[in-house]
Tab-separated table of C-alpha atoms in Angstrom:
chain	number	residue	atom	x	y	z
A	1	UNK	CA	-9.764	12.036	21.813
A	2	UNK	CA	-12.442	14.741	21.985
A	3	UNK	CA	-14.956	12.574	20.113
A	4	UNK	CA	-14.405	9.827	22.687
A	5	UNK	CA	-14.013	11.838	25.877
A	6	UNK	CA	-15.864	15.120	25.456
A	7	UNK	CA	-18.717	14.664	22.996
A	8	UNK	CA	-21.390	15.241	25.640
A	9	UNK	CA	-19.946	18.688	26.437
A	10	UNK	CA	-21.631	21.211	24.100
A	11	UNK	CA	-18.546	23.435	23.707
A	12	UNK	CA	-16.395	20.420	22.850
A	13	UNK	CA	-18.911	19.079	20.350
A	14	UNK	CA	-19.063	22.489	18.658
A	15	UNK	CA	-15.261	22.692	18.515
A	16	UNK	CA	-14.955	19.229	16.996
A	17	UNK	CA	-17.563	19.758	14.285
A	18	UNK	CA	-16.294	23.255	13.450
A	19	UNK	CA	-12.762	21.907	13.021
A	20	UNK	CA	-13.867	18.972	10.877
A	21	UNK	CA	-16.006	21.315	8.738
A	22	UNK	CA	-13.238	23.872	8.268
A	23	UNK	CA	-10.680	21.229	7.338
A	24	UNK	CA	-12.750	19.721	4.529
A	25	UNK	CA	-13.936	23.138	3.310
A	26	UNK	CA	-10.402	24.512	3.153
A	27	UNK	CA	-7.577	24.036	0.712
A	28	UNK	CA	-5.949	21.519	3.040
A	29	UNK	CA	-8.508	19.125	1.570
A	30	UNK	CA	-8.020	18.376	-2.134
A	31	UNK	CA	-11.369	19.599	-3.401
A	32	UNK	CA	-10.931	18.140	-6.883
A	33	UNK	CA	-9.120	14.872	-6.224
A	34	UNK	CA	-9.984	13.959	-2.643
A	35	UNK	CA	-7.662	13.310	0.267
A	36	UNK	CA	-5.904	15.647	2.674
A	37	UNK	CA	-2.657	17.511	2.241
A	38	UNK	CA	-0.170	17.432	5.082
A	39	UNK	CA	-1.114	20.535	7.074
A	40	UNK	CA	-2.342	24.110	6.774
A	41	UNK	CA	0.154	26.982	6.632
A	42	UNK	CA	-2.388	29.536	7.907
A	43	UNK	CA	-5.155	29.964	10.479
A	44	UNK	CA	-7.961	29.342	7.965
A	45	UNK	CA	-7.089	25.829	6.748
A	46	UNK	CA	-6.730	27.533	3.346
A	47	UNK	CA	-3.192	27.147	1.981
A	48	UNK	CA	-1.685	23.721	2.634
A	49	UNK	CA	1.748	22.235	2.490
A	50	UNK	CA	0.847	20.143	-0.529
A	51	UNK	CA	2.500	16.863	0.425
A	52	UNK	CA	0.013	14.067	1.059
A	53	UNK	CA	0.811	11.476	3.737
A	54	UNK	CA	-0.723	8.030	4.125
A	55	UNK	CA	-0.883	8.254	7.927
A	56	UNK	CA	-2.762	11.585	7.865
A	57	UNK	CA	-5.393	10.237	5.501
A	58	UNK	CA	-5.787	6.986	7.446
A	59	UNK	CA	-6.352	8.756	10.750
A	60	UNK	CA	-8.615	11.407	9.238
A	61	UNK	CA	-10.828	8.761	7.610
A	62	UNK	CA	-11.247	7.123	11.026
A	63	UNK	CA	-11.972	10.480	12.652
A	64	UNK	CA	-14.560	11.541	10.061
A	65	UNK	CA	-16.148	8.077	10.269
A	66	UNK	CA	-16.519	8.346	14.044
A	67	UNK	CA	-17.922	11.864	13.645
A	68	UNK	CA	-20.383	10.606	11.031
A	69	UNK	CA	-21.459	7.853	13.442
A	70	UNK	CA	-22.318	10.504	16.030
A	71	UNK	CA	-23.851	13.140	13.722
A	72	UNK	CA	-25.116	11.476	10.543
A	73	UNK	CA	-23.631	14.480	8.710
A	74	UNK	CA	-23.618	13.595	4.963
A	75	UNK	CA	-20.673	15.862	4.181
A	76	UNK	CA	-18.482	13.705	6.446
A	77	UNK	CA	-19.528	10.588	4.545
A	78	UNK	CA	-18.601	12.362	1.301
A	79	UNK	CA	-15.144	13.261	2.625
A	80	UNK	CA	-14.581	9.622	3.579
A	81	UNK	CA	-15.704	8.368	0.172
A	82	UNK	CA	-13.513	10.829	-1.747
A	83	UNK	CA	-10.481	10.228	0.463
A	84	UNK	CA	-10.680	6.457	0.067
A	85	UNK	CA	-11.116	6.879	-3.695
A	86	UNK	CA	-7.924	8.966	-3.667
A	87	UNK	CA	-6.024	6.319	-1.682
A	88	UNK	CA	-7.258	3.589	-4.027
A	89	UNK	CA	-6.171	5.638	-7.034
A	90	UNK	CA	-2.852	7.114	-5.913
A	91	UNK	CA	-1.492	5.369	-2.805
A	92	UNK	CA	-2.226	1.704	-3.443
A	93	UNK	CA	0.563	-0.764	-4.153
A	94	UNK	CA	0.007	-3.399	-6.858
A	95	UNK	CA	1.000	-5.955	-4.189
A	96	UNK	CA	-1.903	-4.904	-1.975
A	97	UNK	CA	-0.393	-2.548	0.592
A	98	UNK	CA	-0.454	1.242	0.765
A	99	UNK	CA	2.270	3.630	-0.409
A	100	UNK	CA	3.716	6.251	1.914
A	101	UNK	CA	3.239	9.716	0.439
A	102	UNK	CA	3.108	12.063	-2.517
A	103	UNK	CA	5.479	15.015	-2.823
A	104	UNK	CA	4.386	18.630	-2.427
A	105	UNK	CA	6.151	19.793	-5.591
A	106	UNK	CA	6.260	19.089	-9.270
A	107	UNK	CA	8.890	20.789	-11.438
A	108	UNK	CA	10.289	22.259	-8.182
A	109	UNK	CA	7.121	24.356	-7.751
A	110	UNK	CA	5.052	24.029	-4.569
A	111	UNK	CA	1.592	22.615	-5.313
A	112	UNK	CA	1.911	23.183	-9.059
A	113	UNK	CA	-0.297	20.204	-9.932
A	114	UNK	CA	-3.151	21.306	-7.663
A	115	UNK	CA	-3.384	25.049	-8.375
A	116	UNK	CA	-5.789	26.773	-10.758
A	117	UNK	CA	-6.121	30.087	-12.541
A	118	UNK	CA	-9.425	31.477	-13.792
A	119	UNK	CA	-8.558	30.888	-17.436
A	120	UNK	CA	-7.564	27.263	-16.730
A	121	UNK	CA	-10.924	26.479	-15.112
A	122	UNK	CA	-12.754	28.281	-17.907
A	123	UNK	CA	-10.869	26.329	-20.566
A	124	UNK	CA	-11.322	22.975	-18.801
A	125	UNK	CA	-15.080	23.372	-18.426
A	126	UNK	CA	-15.532	24.837	-21.899
A	127	UNK	CA	-13.727	21.873	-23.451
A	128	UNK	CA	-15.980	19.562	-21.426
A	129	UNK	CA	-19.089	21.282	-22.803
A	130	UNK	CA	-19.864	22.766	-19.376
A	131	UNK	CA	-19.760	26.497	-20.126
A	132	UNK	CA	-22.893	27.052	-18.055
A	133	UNK	CA	-21.064	25.829	-14.940
A	134	UNK	CA	-18.082	28.186	-15.138
A	135	UNK	CA	-19.535	31.028	-13.050
A	136	UNK	CA	-20.864	28.546	-10.470
A	137	UNK	CA	-17.439	26.874	-10.176
A	138	UNK	CA	-15.492	30.124	-9.851
A	139	UNK	CA	-17.896	31.234	-7.118
A	140	UNK	CA	-18.147	28.006	-5.099
A	141	UNK	CA	-14.363	27.512	-5.079
A	142	UNK	CA	-13.549	31.123	-4.242
A	143	UNK	CA	-11.652	31.840	-7.449
A	144	UNK	CA	-13.759	34.908	-8.218
A	145	UNK	CA	-12.533	36.473	-4.962
A	146	UNK	CA	-8.998	36.849	-6.326
A	147	UNK	CA	-5.808	34.836	-6.029
A	148	UNK	CA	-4.789	33.356	-2.675
A	149	UNK	CA	-1.436	31.644	-3.305
A	150	UNK	CA	2.057	32.657	-4.385
A	151	UNK	CA	4.952	30.195	-4.221
A	152	UNK	CA	7.224	31.597	-1.471
A	153	UNK	CA	10.276	30.114	-3.178
A	154	UNK	CA	9.405	31.396	-6.659
A	155	UNK	CA	8.002	34.938	-6.367
A	156	UNK	CA	8.431	35.356	-10.114
A	157	UNK	CA	5.575	32.885	-10.752
A	158	UNK	CA	2.210	34.697	-10.982
A	159	UNK	CA	-0.196	34.287	-8.090
A	160	UNK	CA	-2.813	31.577	-8.464
A	161	UNK	CA	-5.571	29.767	-6.546
A	162	UNK	CA	-5.903	27.009	-4.019
A	163	UNK	CA	-9.482	25.794	-4.442
A	164	UNK	CA	-11.654	25.858	-1.313
A	165	UNK	CA	-15.356	25.887	-0.493
A	166	UNK	CA	-16.424	29.418	0.394
A	167	UNK	CA	-19.153	28.116	2.718
A	168	UNK	CA	-20.574	24.879	4.076
A	169	UNK	CA	-22.136	22.729	1.312
A	170	UNK	CA	-25.559	22.886	2.993
A	171	UNK	CA	-25.565	26.689	2.805
A	172	UNK	CA	-24.105	26.722	-0.713
A	173	UNK	CA	-26.831	24.347	-1.867
A	174	UNK	CA	-29.509	26.594	-0.355
A	175	UNK	CA	-27.935	29.688	-1.908
A	176	UNK	CA	-28.143	28.086	-5.362
A	177	UNK	CA	-31.677	26.790	-4.860
A	178	UNK	CA	-30.690	23.122	-4.597
A	179	UNK	CA	-30.919	20.299	-2.128
A	180	UNK	CA	-27.599	19.082	-0.750
A	181	UNK	CA	-27.644	15.901	-2.936
A	182	UNK	CA	-28.349	18.015	-6.045
A	183	UNK	CA	-25.531	20.398	-5.174
A	184	UNK	CA	-23.077	17.574	-4.493
A	185	UNK	CA	-23.930	15.828	-7.766
A	186	UNK	CA	-23.255	19.045	-9.686
A	187	UNK	CA	-19.923	19.530	-7.895
A	188	UNK	CA	-18.975	15.893	-8.573
A	189	UNK	CA	-19.428	16.375	-12.321
A	190	UNK	CA	-17.378	19.583	-12.233
A	191	UNK	CA	-14.623	17.948	-10.185
A	192	UNK	CA	-14.429	15.028	-12.618
A	193	UNK	CA	-13.909	17.453	-15.516
A	194	UNK	CA	-11.223	19.366	-13.608
A	195	UNK	CA	-9.490	16.180	-12.455
A	196	UNK	CA	-9.321	14.890	-16.039
A	197	UNK	CA	-7.408	18.047	-16.984
A	198	UNK	CA	-5.282	17.967	-13.828
A	199	UNK	CA	-4.232	14.394	-14.570
A	200	UNK	CA	-2.592	15.610	-17.796
A	201	UNK	CA	-0.250	17.894	-15.817
A	202	UNK	CA	3.129	16.852	-14.464
A	203	UNK	CA	2.424	14.940	-11.256
A	204	UNK	CA	4.266	14.956	-7.916
A	205	UNK	CA	6.467	11.950	-7.216
A	206	UNK	CA	5.037	9.147	-5.079
A	207	UNK	CA	7.085	7.657	-2.243
A	208	UNK	CA	6.484	3.967	-2.827
A	209	UNK	CA	7.741	2.637	0.487
A	210	UNK	CA	5.221	0.350	2.214
A	211	UNK	CA	5.543	1.095	5.943
A	212	UNK	CA	3.825	-1.358	8.286
A	213	UNK	CA	2.744	1.172	10.938
A	214	UNK	CA	1.361	3.635	8.394
A	215	UNK	CA	-0.433	0.784	6.615
A	216	UNK	CA	-1.996	-0.115	9.963
A	217	UNK	CA	-3.472	3.378	10.206
A	218	UNK	CA	-4.914	3.204	6.701
A	219	UNK	CA	-6.274	-0.322	7.250
A	220	UNK	CA	-7.972	1.005	10.384
A	221	UNK	CA	-9.435	3.843	8.318
A	222	UNK	CA	-10.916	1.444	5.782
A	223	UNK	CA	-12.242	-0.820	8.543
A	224	UNK	CA	-13.802	2.042	10.534
A	225	UNK	CA	-15.368	3.554	7.411
A	226	UNK	CA	-16.625	0.184	6.192
A	227	UNK	CA	-18.191	-0.681	9.532
A	228	UNK	CA	-19.807	2.693	10.213
A	229	UNK	CA	-20.963	3.438	6.652
A	230	UNK	CA	-21.835	-0.227	6.041
A	231	UNK	CA	-19.639	-0.580	2.961
A	232	UNK	CA	-18.453	-4.193	2.500
A	233	UNK	CA	-15.955	-3.183	-0.213
A	234	UNK	CA	-14.006	-1.054	2.259
A	235	UNK	CA	-14.015	-3.849	4.820
A	236	UNK	CA	-12.742	-6.250	2.152
A	237	UNK	CA	-9.984	-3.759	1.253
A	238	UNK	CA	-8.913	-3.628	4.882
A	239	UNK	CA	-8.832	-7.411	5.037
């Protein structure tokens, strides 16, 4: 609504872009695997409720696409790309439609699949031959600042980390002496290594209902993204 009705008002434009930035930088966005969790449980977009819903991701793809159309902001294009890759990978029915959701829990533990401890990241990157990237990863994803999550239903489980970007990618790139494309390429390689390890963990259940209205939202997301980012594959997926 604000993109359509209030974009020419400077305060509104600032509010919209700040919100979009904070959402994809926070833990509500799955930094390693793409796609958005259901909502944030705090004021910082940091700790999510870990369920992932088709309708959220469909509408957010459309929203980020419309924001990209107005701003040309490359980080928004990246969010769209990663979110659609997630939907292709995890929420796509073999018959062609889209599945409804993924649970928040595995093994009755909130977010268990998505959470990381320092030693787990260190081991994953070491086994991938990426020892030189460990310090960078712990810093960029805020792990070196200490733990930020404890399961409220299982206080006996040690505290751990929701991964989040500690700053906007443009500023992180500058801090590390890189261009934004160089920074993003480095993060992509790290994320692929972490996702390969994460995929070996117990996974949350997927709700395999195919709901027409929710599919409509995701089809719209693919169509908007395909049109605005000129990607014929996404348009074909919508069709």
